[in-house]
mmCIF file of C-alpha atoms in Angstrom:
data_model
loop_
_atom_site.group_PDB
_atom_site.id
_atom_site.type_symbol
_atom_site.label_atom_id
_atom_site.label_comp_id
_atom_site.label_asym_id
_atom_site.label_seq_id
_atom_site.Cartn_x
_atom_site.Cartn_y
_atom_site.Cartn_z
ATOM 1 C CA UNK A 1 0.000 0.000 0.000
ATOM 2 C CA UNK A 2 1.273 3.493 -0.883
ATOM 3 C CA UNK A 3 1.731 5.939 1.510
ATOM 4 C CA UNK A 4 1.729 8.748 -1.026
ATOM 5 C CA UNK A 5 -2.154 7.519 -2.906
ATOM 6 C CA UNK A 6 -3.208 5.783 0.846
ATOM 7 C CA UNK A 7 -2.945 9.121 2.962
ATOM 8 C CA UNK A 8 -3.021 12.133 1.414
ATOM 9 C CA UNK A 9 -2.550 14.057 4.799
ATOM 10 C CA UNK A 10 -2.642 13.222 8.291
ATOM 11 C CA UNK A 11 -5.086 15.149 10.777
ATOM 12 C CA UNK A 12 -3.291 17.118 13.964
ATOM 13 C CA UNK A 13 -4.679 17.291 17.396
ATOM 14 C CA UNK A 14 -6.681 20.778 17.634
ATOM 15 C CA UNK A 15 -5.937 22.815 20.816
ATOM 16 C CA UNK A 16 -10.089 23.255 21.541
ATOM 17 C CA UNK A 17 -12.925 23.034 19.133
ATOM 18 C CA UNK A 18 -14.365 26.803 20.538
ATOM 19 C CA UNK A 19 -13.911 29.870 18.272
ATOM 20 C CA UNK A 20 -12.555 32.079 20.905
ATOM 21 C CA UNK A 21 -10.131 29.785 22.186
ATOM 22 C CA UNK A 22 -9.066 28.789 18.760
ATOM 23 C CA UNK A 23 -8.213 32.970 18.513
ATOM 24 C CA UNK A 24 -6.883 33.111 21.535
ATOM 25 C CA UNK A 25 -4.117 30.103 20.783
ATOM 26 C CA UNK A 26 -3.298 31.904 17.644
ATOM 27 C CA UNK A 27 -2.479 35.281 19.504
ATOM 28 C CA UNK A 28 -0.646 33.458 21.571
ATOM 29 C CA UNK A 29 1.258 31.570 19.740
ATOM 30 C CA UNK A 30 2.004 34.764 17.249
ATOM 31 C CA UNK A 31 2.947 36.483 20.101
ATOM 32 C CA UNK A 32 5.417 34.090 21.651
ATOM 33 C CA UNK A 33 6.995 33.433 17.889
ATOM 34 C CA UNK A 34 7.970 36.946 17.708
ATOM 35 C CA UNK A 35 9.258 37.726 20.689
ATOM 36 C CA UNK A 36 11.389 34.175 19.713
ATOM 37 C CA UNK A 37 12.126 35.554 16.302
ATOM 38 C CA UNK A 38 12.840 39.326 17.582
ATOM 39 C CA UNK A 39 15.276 37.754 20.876
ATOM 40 C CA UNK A 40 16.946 35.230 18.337
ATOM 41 C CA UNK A 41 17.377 37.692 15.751
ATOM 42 C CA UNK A 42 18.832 40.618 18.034
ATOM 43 C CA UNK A 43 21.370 37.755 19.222
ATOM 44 C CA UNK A 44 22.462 36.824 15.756
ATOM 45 C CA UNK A 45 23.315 40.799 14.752
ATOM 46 C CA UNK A 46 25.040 40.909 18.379
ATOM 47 C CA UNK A 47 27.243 38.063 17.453
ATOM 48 C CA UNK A 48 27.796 39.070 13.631
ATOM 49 C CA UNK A 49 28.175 42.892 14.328
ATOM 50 C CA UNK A 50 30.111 43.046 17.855
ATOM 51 C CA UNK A 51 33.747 42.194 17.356
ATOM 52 C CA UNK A 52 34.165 41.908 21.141
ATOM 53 C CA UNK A 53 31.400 38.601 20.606
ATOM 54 C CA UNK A 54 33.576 37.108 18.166
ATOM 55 C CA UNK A 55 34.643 34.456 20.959
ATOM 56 C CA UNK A 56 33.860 30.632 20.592
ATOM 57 C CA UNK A 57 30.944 30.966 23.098
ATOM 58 C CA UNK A 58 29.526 33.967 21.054
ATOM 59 C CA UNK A 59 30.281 31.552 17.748
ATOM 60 C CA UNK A 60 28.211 28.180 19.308
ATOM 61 C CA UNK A 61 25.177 31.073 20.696
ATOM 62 C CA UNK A 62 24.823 32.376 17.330
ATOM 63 C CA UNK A 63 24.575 28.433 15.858
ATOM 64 C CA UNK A 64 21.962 27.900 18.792
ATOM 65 C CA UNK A 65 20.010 30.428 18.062
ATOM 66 C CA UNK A 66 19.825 29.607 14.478
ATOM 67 C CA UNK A 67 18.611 26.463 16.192
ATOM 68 C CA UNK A 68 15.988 27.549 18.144
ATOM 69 C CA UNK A 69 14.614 29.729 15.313
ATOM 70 C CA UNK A 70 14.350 26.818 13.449
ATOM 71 C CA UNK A 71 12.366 24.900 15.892
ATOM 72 C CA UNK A 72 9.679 27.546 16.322
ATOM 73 C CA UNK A 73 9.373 28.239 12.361
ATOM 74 C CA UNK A 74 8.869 24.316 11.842
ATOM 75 C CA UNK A 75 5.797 23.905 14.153
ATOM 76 C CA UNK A 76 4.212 26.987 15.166
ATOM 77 C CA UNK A 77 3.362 28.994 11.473
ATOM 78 C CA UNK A 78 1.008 25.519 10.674
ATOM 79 C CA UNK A 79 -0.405 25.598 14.054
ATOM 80 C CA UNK A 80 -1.255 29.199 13.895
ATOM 81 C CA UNK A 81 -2.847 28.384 10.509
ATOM 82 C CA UNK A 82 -4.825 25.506 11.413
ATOM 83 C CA UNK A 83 -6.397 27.407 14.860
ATOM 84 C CA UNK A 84 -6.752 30.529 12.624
ATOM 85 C CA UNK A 85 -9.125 28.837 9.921
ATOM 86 C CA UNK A 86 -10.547 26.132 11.811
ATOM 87 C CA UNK A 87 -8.483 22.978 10.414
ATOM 88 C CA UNK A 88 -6.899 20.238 11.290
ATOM 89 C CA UNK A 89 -5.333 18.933 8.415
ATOM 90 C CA UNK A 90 -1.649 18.708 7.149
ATOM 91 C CA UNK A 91 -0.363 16.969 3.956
ATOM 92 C CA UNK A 92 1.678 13.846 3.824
ATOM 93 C CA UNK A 93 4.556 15.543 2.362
ATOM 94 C CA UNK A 94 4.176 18.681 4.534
ATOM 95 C CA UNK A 95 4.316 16.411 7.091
ATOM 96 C CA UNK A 96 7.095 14.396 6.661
ATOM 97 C CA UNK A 97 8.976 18.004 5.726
ATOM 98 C CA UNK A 98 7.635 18.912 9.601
ATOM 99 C CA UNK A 99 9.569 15.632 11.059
ATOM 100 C CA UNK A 100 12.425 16.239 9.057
ATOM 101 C CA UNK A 101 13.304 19.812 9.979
ATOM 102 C CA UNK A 102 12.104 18.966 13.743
ATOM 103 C CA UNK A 103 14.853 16.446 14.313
ATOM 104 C CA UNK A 104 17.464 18.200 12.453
ATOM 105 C CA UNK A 105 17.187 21.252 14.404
ATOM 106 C CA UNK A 106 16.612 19.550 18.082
ATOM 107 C CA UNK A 107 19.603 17.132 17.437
ATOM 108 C CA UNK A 108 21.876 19.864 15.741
ATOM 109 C CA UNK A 109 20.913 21.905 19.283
ATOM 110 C CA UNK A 110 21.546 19.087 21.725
ATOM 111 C CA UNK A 111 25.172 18.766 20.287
ATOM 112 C CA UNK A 112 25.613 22.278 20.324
ATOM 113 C CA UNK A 113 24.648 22.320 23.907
ATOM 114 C CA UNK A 114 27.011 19.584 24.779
ATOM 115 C CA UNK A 115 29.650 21.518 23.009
ATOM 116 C CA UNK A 116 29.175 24.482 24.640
ATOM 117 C CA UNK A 117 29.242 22.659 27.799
ATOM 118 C CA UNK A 118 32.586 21.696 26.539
ATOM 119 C CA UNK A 119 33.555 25.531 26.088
ATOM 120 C CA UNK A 120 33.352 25.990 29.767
ATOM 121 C CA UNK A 121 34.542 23.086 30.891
ATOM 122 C CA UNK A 122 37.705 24.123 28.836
ATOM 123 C CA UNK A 123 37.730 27.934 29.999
ATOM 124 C CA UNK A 124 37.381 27.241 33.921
ATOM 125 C CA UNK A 125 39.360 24.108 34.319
ATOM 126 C CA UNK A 126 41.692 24.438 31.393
ATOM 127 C CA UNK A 127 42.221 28.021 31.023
ATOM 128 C CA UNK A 128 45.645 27.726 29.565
ATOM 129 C CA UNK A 129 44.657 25.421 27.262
ATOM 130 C CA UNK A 130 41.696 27.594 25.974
ATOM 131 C CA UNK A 131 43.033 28.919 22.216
ATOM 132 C CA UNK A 132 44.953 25.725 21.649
ATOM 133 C CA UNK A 133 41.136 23.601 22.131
ATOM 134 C CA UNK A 134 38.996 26.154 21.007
ATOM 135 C CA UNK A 135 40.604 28.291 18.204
ATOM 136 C CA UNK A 136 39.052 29.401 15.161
ATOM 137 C CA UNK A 137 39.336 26.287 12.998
ATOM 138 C CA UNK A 138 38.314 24.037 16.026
ATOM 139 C CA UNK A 139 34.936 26.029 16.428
ATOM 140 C CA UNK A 140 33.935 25.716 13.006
ATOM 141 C CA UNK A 141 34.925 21.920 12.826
ATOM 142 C CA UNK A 142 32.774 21.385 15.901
ATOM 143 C CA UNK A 143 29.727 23.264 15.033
ATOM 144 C CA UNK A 144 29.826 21.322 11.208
ATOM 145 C CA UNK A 145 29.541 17.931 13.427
ATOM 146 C CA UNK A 146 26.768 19.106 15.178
ATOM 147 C CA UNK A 147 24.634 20.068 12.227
ATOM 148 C CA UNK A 148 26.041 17.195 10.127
ATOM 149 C CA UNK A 149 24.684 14.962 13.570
ATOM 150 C CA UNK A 150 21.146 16.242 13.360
ATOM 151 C CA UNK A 151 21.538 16.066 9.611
ATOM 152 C CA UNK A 152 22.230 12.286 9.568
ATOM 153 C CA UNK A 153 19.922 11.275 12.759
ATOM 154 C CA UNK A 154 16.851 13.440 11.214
ATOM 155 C CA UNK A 155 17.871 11.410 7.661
ATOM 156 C CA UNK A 156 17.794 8.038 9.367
ATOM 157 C CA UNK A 157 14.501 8.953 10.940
ATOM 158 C CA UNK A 158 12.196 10.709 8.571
ATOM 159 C CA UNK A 159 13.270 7.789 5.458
ATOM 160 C CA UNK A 160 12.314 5.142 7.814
ATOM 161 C CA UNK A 161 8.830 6.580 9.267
ATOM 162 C CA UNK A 162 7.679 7.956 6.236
ATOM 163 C CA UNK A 163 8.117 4.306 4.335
ATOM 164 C CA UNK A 164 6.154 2.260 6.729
ATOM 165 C CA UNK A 165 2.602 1.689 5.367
ATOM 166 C CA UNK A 166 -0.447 3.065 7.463
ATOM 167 C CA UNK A 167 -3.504 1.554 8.281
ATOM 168 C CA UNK A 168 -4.386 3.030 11.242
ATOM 169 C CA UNK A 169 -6.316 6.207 10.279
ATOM 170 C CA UNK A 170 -4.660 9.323 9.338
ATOM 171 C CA UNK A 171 -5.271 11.509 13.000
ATOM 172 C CA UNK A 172 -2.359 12.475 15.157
ATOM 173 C CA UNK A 173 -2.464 13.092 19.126
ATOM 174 C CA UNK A 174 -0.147 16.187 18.726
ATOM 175 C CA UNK A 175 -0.418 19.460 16.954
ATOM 176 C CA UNK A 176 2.280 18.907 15.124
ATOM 177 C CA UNK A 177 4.114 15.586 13.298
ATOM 178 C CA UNK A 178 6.102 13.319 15.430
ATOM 179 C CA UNK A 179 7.202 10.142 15.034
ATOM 180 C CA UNK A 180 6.000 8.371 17.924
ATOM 181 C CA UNK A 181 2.593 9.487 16.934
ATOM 182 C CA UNK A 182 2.870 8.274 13.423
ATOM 183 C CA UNK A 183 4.249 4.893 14.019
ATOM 184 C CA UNK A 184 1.100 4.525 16.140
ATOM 185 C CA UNK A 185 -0.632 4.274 12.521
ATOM 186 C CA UNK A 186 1.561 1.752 11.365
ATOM 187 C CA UNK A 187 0.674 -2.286 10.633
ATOM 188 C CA UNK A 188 4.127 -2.944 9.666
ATOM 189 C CA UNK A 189 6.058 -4.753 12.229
ATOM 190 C CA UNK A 190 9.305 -5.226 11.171
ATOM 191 C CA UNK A 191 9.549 -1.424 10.603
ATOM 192 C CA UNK A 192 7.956 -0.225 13.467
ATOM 193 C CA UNK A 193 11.210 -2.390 15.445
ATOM 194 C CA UNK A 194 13.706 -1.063 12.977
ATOM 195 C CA UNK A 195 12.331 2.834 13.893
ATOM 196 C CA UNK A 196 12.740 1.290 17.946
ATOM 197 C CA UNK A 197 16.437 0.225 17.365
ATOM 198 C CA UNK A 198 16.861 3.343 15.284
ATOM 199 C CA UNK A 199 15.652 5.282 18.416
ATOM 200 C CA UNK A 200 17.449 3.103 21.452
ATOM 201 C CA UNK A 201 20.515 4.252 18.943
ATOM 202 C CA UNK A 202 19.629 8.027 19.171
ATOM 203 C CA UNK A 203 19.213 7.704 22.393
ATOM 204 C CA UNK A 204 22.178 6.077 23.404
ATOM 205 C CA UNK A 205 23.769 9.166 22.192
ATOM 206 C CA UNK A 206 22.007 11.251 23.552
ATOM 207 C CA UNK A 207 22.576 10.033 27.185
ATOM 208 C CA UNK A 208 26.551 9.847 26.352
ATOM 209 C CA UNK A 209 26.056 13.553 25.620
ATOM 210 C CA UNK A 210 24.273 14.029 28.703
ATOM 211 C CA UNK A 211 26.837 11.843 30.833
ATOM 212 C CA UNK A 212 29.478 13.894 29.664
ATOM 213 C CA UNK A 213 27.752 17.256 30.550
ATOM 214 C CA UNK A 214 27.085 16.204 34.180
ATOM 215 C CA UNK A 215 31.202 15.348 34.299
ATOM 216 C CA UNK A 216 32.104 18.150 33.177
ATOM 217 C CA UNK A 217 29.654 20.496 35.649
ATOM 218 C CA UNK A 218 30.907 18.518 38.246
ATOM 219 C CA UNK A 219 34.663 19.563 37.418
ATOM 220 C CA UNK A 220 33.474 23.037 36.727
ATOM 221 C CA UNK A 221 31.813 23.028 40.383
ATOM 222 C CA UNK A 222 34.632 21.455 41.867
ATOM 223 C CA UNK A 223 37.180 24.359 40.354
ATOM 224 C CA UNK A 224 35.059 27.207 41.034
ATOM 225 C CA UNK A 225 34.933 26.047 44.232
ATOM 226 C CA UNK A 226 38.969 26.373 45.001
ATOM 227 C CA UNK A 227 39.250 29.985 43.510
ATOM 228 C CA UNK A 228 40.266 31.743 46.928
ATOM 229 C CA UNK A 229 38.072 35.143 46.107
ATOM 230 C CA UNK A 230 34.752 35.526 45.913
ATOM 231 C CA UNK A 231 34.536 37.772 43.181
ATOM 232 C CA UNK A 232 35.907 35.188 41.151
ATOM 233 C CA UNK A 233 33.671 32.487 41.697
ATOM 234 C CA UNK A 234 30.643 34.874 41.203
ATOM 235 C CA UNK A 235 32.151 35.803 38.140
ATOM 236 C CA UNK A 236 33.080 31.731 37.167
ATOM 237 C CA UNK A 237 29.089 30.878 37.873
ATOM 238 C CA UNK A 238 28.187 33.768 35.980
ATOM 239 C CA UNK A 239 29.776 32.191 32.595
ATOM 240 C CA UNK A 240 28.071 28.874 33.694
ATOM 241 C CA UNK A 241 24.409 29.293 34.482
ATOM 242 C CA UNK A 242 22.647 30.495 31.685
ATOM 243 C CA UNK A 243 24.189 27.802 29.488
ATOM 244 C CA UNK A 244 22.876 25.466 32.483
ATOM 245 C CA UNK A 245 19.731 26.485 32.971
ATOM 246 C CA UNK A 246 19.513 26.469 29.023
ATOM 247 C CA UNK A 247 20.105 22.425 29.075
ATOM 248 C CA UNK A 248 17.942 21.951 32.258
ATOM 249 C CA UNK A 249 14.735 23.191 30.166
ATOM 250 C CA UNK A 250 16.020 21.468 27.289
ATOM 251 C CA UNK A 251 15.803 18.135 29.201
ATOM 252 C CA UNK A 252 13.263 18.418 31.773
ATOM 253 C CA UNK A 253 10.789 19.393 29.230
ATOM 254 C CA UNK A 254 11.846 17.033 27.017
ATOM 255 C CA UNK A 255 12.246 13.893 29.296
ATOM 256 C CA UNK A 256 8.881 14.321 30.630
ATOM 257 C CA UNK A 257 6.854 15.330 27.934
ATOM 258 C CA UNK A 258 8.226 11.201 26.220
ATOM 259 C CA UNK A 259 8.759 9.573 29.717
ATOM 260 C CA UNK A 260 5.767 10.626 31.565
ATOM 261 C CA UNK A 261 4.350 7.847 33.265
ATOM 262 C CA UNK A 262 0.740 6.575 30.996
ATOM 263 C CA UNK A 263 -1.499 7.171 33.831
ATOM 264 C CA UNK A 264 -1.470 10.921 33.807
ATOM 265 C CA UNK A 265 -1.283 11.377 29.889
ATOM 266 C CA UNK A 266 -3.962 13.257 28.305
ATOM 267 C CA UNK A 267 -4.699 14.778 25.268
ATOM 268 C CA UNK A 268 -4.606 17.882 27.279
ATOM 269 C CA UNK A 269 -1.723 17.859 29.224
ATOM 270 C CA UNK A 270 0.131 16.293 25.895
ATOM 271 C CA UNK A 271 -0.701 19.634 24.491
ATOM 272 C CA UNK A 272 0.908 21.760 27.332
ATOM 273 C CA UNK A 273 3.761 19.563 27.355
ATOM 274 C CA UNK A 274 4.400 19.954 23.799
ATOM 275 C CA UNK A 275 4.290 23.489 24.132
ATOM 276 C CA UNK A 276 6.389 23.910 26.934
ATOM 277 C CA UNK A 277 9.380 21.845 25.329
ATOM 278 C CA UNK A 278 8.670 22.829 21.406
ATOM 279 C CA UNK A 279 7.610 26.652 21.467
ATOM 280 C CA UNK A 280 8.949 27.897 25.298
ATOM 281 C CA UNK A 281 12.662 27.271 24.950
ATOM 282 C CA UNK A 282 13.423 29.262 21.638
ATOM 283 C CA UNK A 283 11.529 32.308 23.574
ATOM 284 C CA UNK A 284 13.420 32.083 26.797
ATOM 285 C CA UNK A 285 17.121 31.030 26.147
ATOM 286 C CA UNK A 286 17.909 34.507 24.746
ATOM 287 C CA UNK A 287 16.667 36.409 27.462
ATOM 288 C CA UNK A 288 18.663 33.914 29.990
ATOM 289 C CA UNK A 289 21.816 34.465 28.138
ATOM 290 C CA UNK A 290 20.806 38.093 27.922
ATOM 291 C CA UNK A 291 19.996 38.701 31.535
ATOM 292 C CA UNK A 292 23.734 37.147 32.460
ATOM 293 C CA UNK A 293 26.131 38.585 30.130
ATOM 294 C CA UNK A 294 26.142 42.143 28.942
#
C-alpha cells in the first residue's frame, strides 16, 4: 500500500474546538513566535556585528540560536494556521517536511549544547589550554559535526517513518508531526522495530552527551569552588548558568513530555507539554543568556 495515494494528509490534534479559544491560541502563539524571532534575531546581529562577541561561546550562541529559530518556524506557522481557519489537516509531504526539519534542528541543538558545555569546561578548568582547544578552525569543525549529527539522525529517521505503510487512520495526538505518533498508525512490524532500534541508537547518544555534561559540571563546580576570592567564583558561575539552565529546560521538558508515566497522559496535558518543550525554549534562552552577560 502506498503511503503517497493511501494518505493524502494526516489530521493534527486541535488545541479546543471553541472559536474564541481557537483565537486566543493563535495570539498566543504569534505572540510568543515573535518575541522568539525578535530575541533570536537581536542575538544573531550581536554576534555578527560586535567584534568583542567574536569568541567561541559567542560563535556556538549564534549556531543555537539559528537552532531555536528553526524549531519555532517548523511547528508553530502551521499551528497558527490551522487554529486561525478552523483545520486540522496537514499533507503527507508537509508532514514528513515537519519531522524532518524537527529532528534536524533539536539534534543539531543538543550537540551544540554539549559543546558548549565543553567551552566551559575548557575555559574554567583548562584556562591555559583555551586557544589551543577552542581556536578558530576548532569552532567551526565542531559546530559542522553538530549540524552534520542532526543532519544524519533526522535522515535516518524521517526515510524510515515515512516508508512504513499506514492503516491506522490518518489523526495524530499532537499538533504537530512526530514520530512516535505516526508509528502509532503503522501495521508494519518489522519497521515499526527497525524505527525502535533506530531510536534506542539516538538515544544512546544522547545520554553519552548528557553523561558527559554532568562530568564536566561537576569539574566546573569542583574548580570554582577552590578559587580563593569571591569575586571570582561569582564571576566563574556567571559564565556557567545560563548555558545550564539552558540544558535543564532542554531536558526536563523534554524527558517528561516522552517519559511521563501513561497514567497521567492526556490529550490535554500532551498539548501543554508539547508546548512547553517545542515553542517555550526558543523564547526564553535569549533572554537567559541576555539577563547574564552584557
Amino acid at each position: 500500500m502506498s503511503n503517497s495515494s493511501s494518505m493524502p494528509q494526516f489530521l493534527l490534534l486541535a488545541f479546543t474546538d471553541r472559536r474564541e479559544l481557537q483565537l486566543l491560541h493563535f495570539w498566543l502563539f504569534l505572540a510568543i513566535s515573535l518575541a522568539a524571532l525578535l530575541a533570536n534575531g537581536l542575538i544573531l546581529s550581536a554576534v555578527a556585528c560586535d567584534h568583542h562577541l567574536h569568541t567561541p561561546m559567542g560563535f556556538f550562541l549564534l549556531n543555537l540560536s539559528l537552532t531555536d529559530l528553526g524549531c519555532i518556524c517548523t511547528t508553530v506557522p502551521k499551528a497558527m494556521h490551522n487554529s486561525l481557519w478552523d483545520t486540522t489537516t496537514i499533507s503527507y509531504t508537509g508532514c514528513a517536511a515537519q519531522v524532518f526539519l524537527l529532528i534536524f534542528f533539536l539534534g543539531a541543538e543538543f550537540s551544540l549544547l554539549t559543546i558548549m558545555c565543553y567551552d566551559r569546561y575548557v575555559a574554567i578548568c583548562k584556562p591555559l589550554h583555551y586557544g589551543t582547544f577552542l581556536g578558530s578552525r576548532a569552532c567551526a569543525h565542531m559546530a559542522a559535526a553538530a549540524w552534520a549529527t542532526g543532519f544524519l539522525d533526522t535522515l535516518l529517521h524521517t526515510a524510515n517513518t515515512f516508508s512504513l505503510p499506514l492503516c491506522q487512520g490518518n489523526a495524530l495526538g499532537q499538533f504537530f508531526c512526530e514520530i512516535p505518533h505516526i508509528l502509532k498508525l503503522s501495521c508494519s512490524h518489522s519497521g515499526y522495530l527497525r524505527e525502535i532500534g533506530l531510536t534506542f541508537f539516538t538515544l544512546s547518544l544522547e545520554l553519552g552527551c548528557f553523561i558527559f555534561i554532568v562530568f564536566s559540571y561537576v569539574q566546573i563546580f569542583r574548580a570554582v569552588l577552590r578559587i580563593p576570592s569571591e569575586e571570582g567564583q561569582h564571576k566563574a558561575f556567571s559564565m556557567c548558568l545560563p548555558h545550564l539552565a539552558v540544558v535543564s529546560l532542554f531536558f526536563s521538558t523534554a524527558t517528561f513530555a516522552h517519559l511521563k508515566p501513561p497514567s497521567i497522559s492526556s490529550p490535554s496535558l500532551d498539548l501543554m507539554v508539547a508546548v512547553l518543550y517545542m515553542v517555550v525554549p526558543p523564547a526564553v534562552n535569549p533572554l537567559i543568556y541576555s539577563l547574564r552577560n552584557q
